[in-house]
XYZ file of C-alpha atoms in Angstrom:
535
model
C 19.006 -40.422 38.495
C 21.076 -37.626 36.976
C 21.240 -39.409 33.648
C 17.461 -39.699 33.637
C 16.951 -35.960 34.019
C 19.294 -35.300 31.089
C 17.039 -37.196 28.714
C 15.083 -34.827 26.430
C 11.486 -34.452 27.589
C 8.932 -33.820 24.894
C 6.107 -31.801 26.400
C 4.309 -31.182 23.119
C 1.559 -33.220 21.552
C 2.632 -35.704 18.895
C 3.141 -33.912 15.574
C 3.924 -30.509 17.104
C 7.226 -29.011 16.090
C 9.663 -26.760 17.910
C 12.649 -24.771 16.661
C 14.980 -23.413 19.318
C 17.466 -20.560 19.725
C 19.816 -20.297 16.742
C 17.723 -22.513 14.465
C 14.591 -20.420 15.113
C 16.454 -17.170 14.585
C 18.062 -18.412 11.397
C 14.748 -19.590 9.942
C 13.207 -16.162 10.744
C 16.082 -14.319 9.077
C 16.074 -16.550 6.013
C 12.292 -16.140 5.516
C 12.298 -12.363 5.948
C 15.381 -11.815 3.752
C 13.868 -14.031 1.017
C 10.723 -11.841 0.984
C 12.923 -8.732 0.765
C 14.887 -10.206 -2.153
C 11.633 -11.095 -3.909
C 10.311 -7.515 -4.058
C 13.715 -5.798 -4.130
C 13.878 -5.701 -7.943
C 10.592 -3.752 -8.183
C 11.958 -0.781 -6.195
C 12.491 2.617 -7.790
C 11.652 4.236 -11.128
C 13.515 1.563 -13.104
C 12.106 -1.381 -11.107
C 10.943 -4.510 -12.935
C 7.445 -6.050 -12.917
C 6.320 -9.477 -11.743
C 3.736 -11.780 -13.319
C 1.464 -13.483 -10.780
C -0.472 -16.525 -11.954
C -3.347 -17.596 -9.765
C -3.972 -21.337 -9.520
C -7.202 -23.072 -10.390
C -9.137 -23.552 -13.594
C -9.410 -20.025 -15.016
C -6.011 -18.904 -13.719
C -5.884 -15.113 -13.836
C -2.722 -13.259 -14.802
C -1.659 -10.167 -12.847
C 1.264 -8.045 -14.002
C 2.375 -5.665 -11.245
C 5.279 -4.032 -9.464
C 3.265 -2.979 -6.425
C 4.891 -4.573 -3.360
C 1.631 -5.060 -1.421
C -0.110 -6.732 -4.395
C 2.809 -9.130 -4.941
C 3.029 -10.095 -1.255
C -0.740 -10.502 -0.915
C -0.803 -12.895 -3.851
C 1.966 -15.253 -2.707
C 1.193 -17.789 -0.011
C 4.028 -17.767 2.523
C 4.572 -20.421 5.152
C 7.447 -18.839 7.063
C 6.204 -16.965 10.165
C 8.745 -14.108 9.829
C 7.865 -13.699 6.155
C 4.196 -13.421 7.186
C 5.086 -10.530 9.517
C 6.626 -8.638 6.574
C 3.623 -9.388 4.347
C 1.247 -8.036 7.015
C 3.458 -4.996 7.478
C 3.312 -4.132 3.770
C -0.500 -4.529 3.880
C -0.666 -2.051 6.769
C 1.569 0.385 4.867
C -0.790 0.057 1.880
C -3.883 0.700 4.032
C -2.321 3.525 6.058
C -0.569 5.619 3.423
C -1.017 3.792 0.116
C 2.597 3.914 -1.071
C 6.036 2.763 0.087
C 4.976 -0.894 0.371
C 8.117 -2.157 -1.392
C 10.461 0.227 0.475
C 9.167 -0.829 3.879
C 9.631 -4.542 3.113
C 13.110 -4.036 1.661
C 14.229 -1.865 4.615
C 13.013 -4.446 7.163
C 14.752 -7.256 5.248
C 18.015 -5.252 5.040
C 17.884 -4.538 8.791
C 17.553 -8.266 9.439
C 20.404 -9.019 7.027
C 22.623 -6.675 9.070
C 21.337 -8.191 12.343
C 22.304 -11.660 11.126
C 25.919 -10.505 10.724
C 25.925 -8.903 14.198
C 24.525 -12.026 15.830
C 27.247 -13.980 14.054
C 29.702 -11.714 15.937
C 28.043 -12.783 19.197
C 26.279 -9.462 19.895
C 23.108 -9.997 21.906
C 19.760 -9.251 20.145
C 18.705 -6.916 22.986
C 21.859 -4.818 22.485
C 21.096 -4.566 18.767
C 17.499 -3.538 19.516
C 18.625 -0.872 21.992
C 20.960 0.602 19.346
C 18.247 0.447 16.662
C 15.745 2.241 18.895
C 18.077 5.188 19.413
C 18.902 5.168 15.688
C 15.178 5.211 14.760
C 14.582 8.150 17.071
C 17.360 10.336 15.613
C 16.428 9.318 12.051
C 12.836 10.330 12.728
C 13.909 13.689 14.194
C 16.188 14.350 11.197
C 13.333 13.536 8.829
C 11.029 15.886 10.730
C 13.552 18.708 10.540
C 14.135 18.180 6.826
C 10.375 18.221 6.066
C 8.984 21.348 4.401
C 5.399 22.610 4.778
C 3.958 24.758 1.982
C 0.282 24.445 2.911
C 0.035 28.230 3.467
C 1.068 28.948 -0.126
C -1.581 27.386 -2.429
C 0.515 27.581 -5.617
C 3.588 25.931 -4.095
C 1.424 23.332 -2.345
C -0.268 22.516 -5.670
C 3.201 22.091 -7.211
C 4.208 19.865 -4.260
C 1.146 17.684 -4.820
C 1.911 17.357 -8.541
C 5.535 16.435 -7.746
C 4.424 13.845 -5.176
C 1.988 12.317 -7.691
C 4.726 12.220 -10.354
C 7.222 10.629 -7.956
C 4.682 7.998 -6.862
C 3.693 7.183 -10.449
C 7.281 7.171 -11.768
C 7.918 3.741 -10.222
C 4.697 2.304 -11.692
C 3.302 1.338 -15.071
C 2.032 4.901 -15.665
C 5.558 6.382 -15.598
C 5.460 7.391 -19.313
C 2.177 9.248 -18.847
C 2.886 10.518 -15.348
C 2.214 14.198 -16.172
C -1.256 13.355 -17.489
C -2.160 11.071 -14.583
C -0.626 13.240 -11.850
C -2.860 16.120 -13.046
C -5.880 13.771 -12.954
C -5.031 12.548 -9.444
C -4.356 16.033 -8.020
C -7.540 17.425 -9.562
C -9.589 14.555 -8.116
C -8.082 14.951 -4.620
C -8.394 18.751 -4.631
C -12.128 18.351 -5.352
C -12.437 16.476 -2.041
C -11.724 19.812 -0.298
C -9.571 18.209 2.381
C -12.122 15.570 3.465
C -9.839 12.784 2.194
C -12.867 10.575 1.501
C -11.621 8.517 -1.460
C -15.039 6.805 -1.705
C -16.227 9.883 -3.630
C -13.674 9.146 -6.386
C -15.009 6.383 -8.577
C -12.637 4.607 -10.992
C -14.146 2.901 -14.045
C -12.021 0.685 -16.306
C -12.991 0.416 -19.976
C -11.026 -1.636 -22.484
C -9.949 0.081 -25.678
C -8.072 3.240 -26.578
C -4.744 4.022 -24.913
C -3.801 5.116 -21.393
C -3.649 8.762 -22.510
C -7.379 8.628 -23.386
C -8.156 8.344 -19.664
C -9.944 11.372 -18.253
C -11.661 12.799 -15.174
C -15.426 13.327 -15.306
C -17.287 15.540 -12.866
C -20.206 13.711 -11.334
C -20.834 9.992 -11.142
C -20.970 7.216 -13.741
C -22.893 3.979 -13.238
C -22.102 1.072 -15.536
C -25.732 -0.078 -15.953
C -28.631 0.123 -18.427
C -31.877 2.096 -18.169
C -35.112 0.025 -18.367
C -37.140 -0.411 -21.568
C -39.426 2.472 -22.716
C -38.283 4.679 -19.863
C -36.980 8.255 -20.143
C -33.287 8.286 -21.145
C -32.661 11.821 -19.868
C -33.987 13.497 -16.728
C -33.423 16.926 -15.183
C -33.760 17.938 -11.498
C -33.950 14.330 -10.444
C -35.209 12.909 -7.159
C -33.658 9.483 -6.691
C -34.866 6.651 -4.485
C -32.053 4.159 -3.871
C -33.351 0.784 -2.715
C -32.300 -2.748 -1.924
C -35.531 -4.684 -2.338
C -36.912 -7.644 -4.300
C -38.799 -6.509 -7.417
C -38.957 -9.938 -9.000
C -42.067 -11.507 -7.398
C -44.478 -11.162 -10.292
C -44.033 -14.860 -11.059
C -45.138 -17.593 -8.691
C -42.455 -17.800 -6.027
C -43.571 -20.149 -3.327
C -40.379 -22.108 -2.772
C -40.531 -25.506 -1.161
C -44.321 -25.454 -0.775
C -46.967 -27.371 -2.718
C -50.152 -25.785 -3.943
C -52.923 -28.175 -4.978
C -55.511 -26.715 -7.287
C -58.336 -28.386 -9.167
C -58.089 -26.224 -12.271
C -55.664 -24.016 -14.174
C -57.887 -21.037 -13.441
C -56.841 -21.234 -9.765
C -53.158 -20.983 -10.786
C -54.059 -17.884 -12.750
C -55.712 -16.473 -9.600
C -52.480 -17.000 -7.617
C -50.511 -15.262 -10.370
C -52.996 -12.406 -10.337
C -52.647 -12.025 -6.573
C -48.855 -11.900 -6.942
C -49.228 -9.309 -9.690
C -51.565 -7.207 -7.570
C -49.078 -7.373 -4.692
C -46.301 -6.101 -6.973
C -48.552 -3.294 -8.307
C -49.228 -2.142 -4.736
C -45.491 -2.141 -4.020
C -44.767 -0.036 -7.130
C -47.568 2.387 -6.135
C -46.015 2.747 -2.676
C -42.640 3.510 -4.285
C -44.188 6.099 -6.642
C -45.804 7.883 -3.661
C -42.331 9.164 -2.750
C -42.640 11.654 -5.629
C -39.537 10.365 -7.391
C -38.593 10.269 -11.051
C -35.672 7.822 -10.770
C -35.633 4.467 -8.964
C -32.332 2.588 -8.551
C -32.452 -0.933 -7.167
C -29.695 -3.210 -5.939
C -31.657 -6.281 -7.026
C -33.468 -7.295 -10.225
C -36.562 -5.515 -11.509
C -38.781 -7.851 -13.543
C -40.744 -6.921 -16.686
C -44.057 -6.110 -15.014
C -42.775 -3.559 -12.446
C -40.470 -2.144 -15.150
C -43.554 -1.600 -17.335
C -45.379 0.102 -14.445
C -42.421 2.448 -13.885
C -42.314 3.229 -17.628
C -46.044 4.130 -17.584
C -45.408 6.499 -14.661
C -42.489 8.103 -16.530
C -39.960 6.977 -13.903
C -36.461 5.865 -14.844
C -35.743 2.489 -13.205
C -32.208 1.081 -13.036
C -31.809 -2.509 -11.856
C -28.978 -4.577 -10.461
C -26.711 -1.665 -9.535
C -23.925 -3.583 -7.753
C -23.521 -3.051 -4.036
C -20.441 -0.808 -4.282
C -22.307 1.273 -6.891
C -25.407 1.638 -4.700
C -23.365 2.541 -1.602
C -21.347 5.110 -3.500
C -24.456 6.533 -5.199
C -26.153 7.001 -1.832
C -23.050 8.777 -0.535
C -22.700 11.001 -3.589
C -26.354 11.980 -4.151
C -27.031 12.475 -0.449
C -29.708 9.770 -0.247
C -30.091 6.663 1.888
C -30.657 3.049 0.876
C -34.171 1.941 1.832
C -35.860 -1.447 1.851
C -39.404 -0.581 2.976
C -41.655 2.081 1.485
C -44.540 2.550 3.948
C -43.395 5.944 5.305
C -42.321 8.234 2.432
C -41.731 11.122 4.853
C -38.962 9.168 6.651
C -37.034 8.225 3.501
C -34.083 10.418 2.516
C -34.043 10.855 -1.254
C -30.978 11.539 -3.360
C -30.825 14.553 -5.695
C -28.946 15.462 -8.836
C -29.409 17.998 -11.647
C -29.176 15.729 -14.669
C -29.130 12.025 -15.554
C -28.285 11.011 -19.109
C -26.713 8.192 -21.070
C -23.139 8.620 -22.308
C -21.051 6.374 -24.499
C -17.537 5.335 -23.481
C -15.784 3.036 -25.921
C -18.560 0.719 -27.036
C -20.614 0.793 -23.843
C -23.458 3.008 -22.696
C -23.160 4.261 -19.123
C -25.487 6.385 -16.990
C -24.057 9.764 -16.083
C -25.215 11.644 -12.960
C -24.129 15.287 -12.989
C -24.722 18.112 -10.531
C -24.813 15.681 -7.605
C -25.406 16.847 -4.023
C -21.865 15.976 -2.996
C -19.919 18.432 -5.156
C -16.606 16.683 -4.551
C -17.673 13.469 -6.307
C -15.946 12.618 -9.555
C -15.220 9.626 -11.745
C -11.921 8.707 -13.377
C -12.342 6.708 -16.573
C -9.292 4.567 -17.366
C -8.732 3.319 -20.909
C -6.143 0.759 -21.937
C -5.328 -2.028 -24.371
C -5.594 -5.075 -22.064
C -7.293 -5.924 -18.803
C -3.895 -6.379 -17.093
C -2.822 -2.857 -18.074
C -6.105 -1.456 -16.770
C -5.802 -3.312 -13.452
C -2.217 -2.150 -12.928
C -3.152 1.423 -13.938
C -5.936 1.364 -11.350
C -3.551 0.117 -8.633
C -0.983 2.794 -9.535
C -3.597 5.529 -9.531
C -5.034 4.300 -6.238
C -1.561 4.564 -4.654
C -1.195 8.125 -5.941
C -4.681 9.114 -4.716
C -4.013 7.644 -1.238
C -0.700 9.477 -0.905
C -2.221 12.763 -2.081
C -5.181 12.441 0.294
C -2.703 11.826 3.154
C -0.581 14.807 2.074
C -3.610 17.121 2.091
C -4.161 16.097 5.738
C -0.445 16.115 6.696
C 1.049 18.668 4.261
C 4.737 18.225 5.113
C 6.946 16.924 2.318
C 10.482 15.495 2.056
C 12.720 14.807 -0.953
C 12.835 11.409 -2.667
C 15.396 9.663 -4.857
C 17.277 8.177 -1.895
C 17.832 11.674 -0.443
C 15.820 11.151 2.775
C 17.378 7.727 3.386
C 20.887 9.110 2.980
C 20.025 12.039 5.245
C 18.815 9.635 7.968
C 21.823 7.327 7.468
C 24.214 10.278 7.940
C 22.554 11.321 11.226
C 22.567 7.733 12.508
C 26.265 7.305 11.574
C 27.125 10.536 13.404
C 25.306 9.254 16.486
C 27.173 5.922 16.244
C 30.508 7.788 16.171
C 29.578 9.553 19.405
C 28.203 6.466 21.195
C 30.514 4.276 23.294
C 29.848 0.553 23.619
C 28.358 -2.158 21.446
C 25.185 -0.184 20.646
C 27.290 1.889 18.244
C 27.820 -1.226 16.090
C 24.034 -1.729 15.923
C 23.562 1.927 14.914
C 26.156 1.522 12.158
C 24.223 -1.485 10.862
C 20.998 0.613 10.883
C 22.722 3.302 8.787
C 24.021 0.619 6.392
C 20.476 -0.787 5.955
C 19.139 2.705 5.184
C 21.914 3.218 2.628
C 20.931 -0.018 0.923
C 17.742 1.626 -0.424
C 19.520 4.080 -2.778
C 21.961 1.247 -3.627
C 19.093 -1.018 -4.725
C 17.387 1.821 -6.667
C 20.650 2.379 -8.598
C 21.211 -1.377 -9.108
C 17.703 -1.805 -10.540
C 18.465 0.854 -13.149
C 21.681 -0.926 -14.126
C 23.968 1.875 -12.892
C 27.135 1.507 -10.800
C 25.538 1.681 -7.360
C 28.807 1.695 -5.360
C 30.029 4.797 -7.213
C 26.690 6.644 -7.086
C 26.056 5.957 -3.397
C 29.623 7.010 -2.509
C 29.099 10.288 -4.431
C 25.745 10.792 -2.686
C 27.260 10.169 0.738
C 30.049 12.657 0.029
C 27.488 15.253 -1.122
C 25.545 14.819 2.132
C 28.754 15.153 4.153
C 29.218 18.536 2.443
C 25.741 19.485 3.714
C 24.096 19.226 0.289
C 21.123 17.679 2.076
C 18.737 17.925 -0.886
C 20.886 15.735 -3.142
C 19.615 12.345 -4.317
C 19.849 9.981 -7.283
C 18.876 11.247 -10.730
C 17.752 8.017 -12.360
C 17.152 9.398 -15.840
C 20.810 10.545 -16.170
C 22.497 7.992 -13.895
C 24.088 10.717 -11.766
C 23.411 12.443 -8.467
C 21.416 15.672 -8.573
C 19.505 18.258 -6.579
C 16.043 16.898 -5.815
C 14.611 20.436 -5.488
C 15.498 21.215 -9.113
C 14.288 17.791 -10.304
C 11.045 18.103 -8.329
C 11.326 14.625 -6.786
C 9.163 15.058 -3.695
C 7.611 12.506 -1.370
C 5.112 12.700 1.438
C 6.614 12.988 4.932
C 3.873 10.682 6.222
C 4.927 7.868 3.832
C 8.608 8.106 4.761
C 7.931 8.282 8.502
C 5.563 5.308 8.360
C 8.143 3.359 6.322
C 10.906 3.996 8.864
C 8.788 3.146 11.921
C 7.043 0.077 10.459
C 10.270 -1.451 9.141
C 12.237 -0.949 12.382
C 9.351 -2.277 14.526
C 8.857 -5.367 12.346
C 12.604 -6.100 12.222
C 12.838 -5.654 15.992
C 9.919 -8.028 16.528
C 11.485 -10.744 14.349
C 14.876 -10.246 16.024
C 13.365 -10.885 19.470
C 12.268 -14.410 18.459
C 14.262 -17.284 19.955
C 11.709 -20.087 19.718
C 9.185 -21.152 17.081
C 6.521 -23.651 18.135
C 4.241 -25.102 15.466
C 0.959 -26.654 16.553
C 0.277 -30.261 15.668
C -1.706 -30.521 12.443
C -5.345 -31.495 12.869
C -5.890 -35.157 12.110
C -8.236 -36.037 9.309
C -10.994 -38.291 10.556
C -12.674 -40.455 7.909
C -16.293 -39.424 7.431
C -18.534 -42.466 7.929
C -21.747 -40.466 7.697
C -21.946 -38.897 4.265
C -25.005 -36.685 3.928
């Protein structure tokens, strides 16, 4: 009987898979560390780029060094790797920057944990040590943070430094002064609302990156209808999402039997009359500009031209939504009650030429904080990467306006946290101290990787940096242009406190979650049933 009970019992459905204890833990570590190694080389101002090729017929090429973009584009099968990918997405959504740092820190924590588990230290002991380490690191970061929001000039300088630091690890690093001014100006126009929807980015091929500029108002990449006014002042705008293409016979799926062609003409006439009534109802709103999400056919376009109304068709959905937000109007679909419709207003609409294209420019819009950034560049890939870089900078700046505290970059904050954690480990008895040491080592890996990516001697630089911090030079970090250590205050390498705090918390939580795993159960794949009833 005893021998029977020792036989392995499979309780899972056929095809399901289970990994237990050490095997499960190892597969989690391997997956997470592989993801960390993948994005590790893109970290820091001298990080390298990756080319992502999408599969399929017209495979698109993306050149980027943005951690979140790289991880979104690769399909991962390992469950622990998926946790890190999701974590970098959250970092991107929450604060916009630090997506690579957070992934690398989590992977380094797990690399250290793997060594500790090899020494037979229990995962729960490691987690307990990490939790205490996270807490003191967070407190140290909070104490080191500076808040200059009461001094407008210094705060403006802080914002410019943050924008430069964010852009220095991206494609725009050579034009970072130009773009950091653009980004700060755009965010300062938002007057603290942090609503990035009001900042519209338009990409136009041609020229160079330095030709990019910020335009007050709103630009719509569409054409004005034929024979309609090309310039309007004191405009009342009706923004709509309605079908204006029914002046041809549109009776889908139905059959109309007529005994002569004249009857077909009657149907067409009725359709035409219906469209004329609709246009009349729209004109009753007292507008001089009509913007539609859908097509406007020739006949209604002609009617609008006769009434002296500018009609713009096929404004894409994002454009319509943003226009409604910026001009203070609402999108309407029915036109029976003009008094209930909220119209948009702006002082001037005119056509402007950018590169070789004509765009429609709305200036003096109701929402004064609206602006458009026009990006120019030689290839589509450069434009896409420039947009991603600028978006990161805008997100970080918008967060900093809300949470104005700043910390120093260049590996300074990480070294500061590592020093505090090491000090705590020295004072802590028991095995938790070993876990805290490993946490400090993982934090120190970030400046090491930044130095490695630039081709400098990381061991020497990090040792110098650690010694400087021991001497209470707490604002010292890596100077990547000289390959030495330097004072971050003098170099102006500033980062947002929010980004660093989010990076620390997300990475330690994700690493802790993966470390807790001791069993991976994969569901049985769904069987493919042959289809005997083709439609």
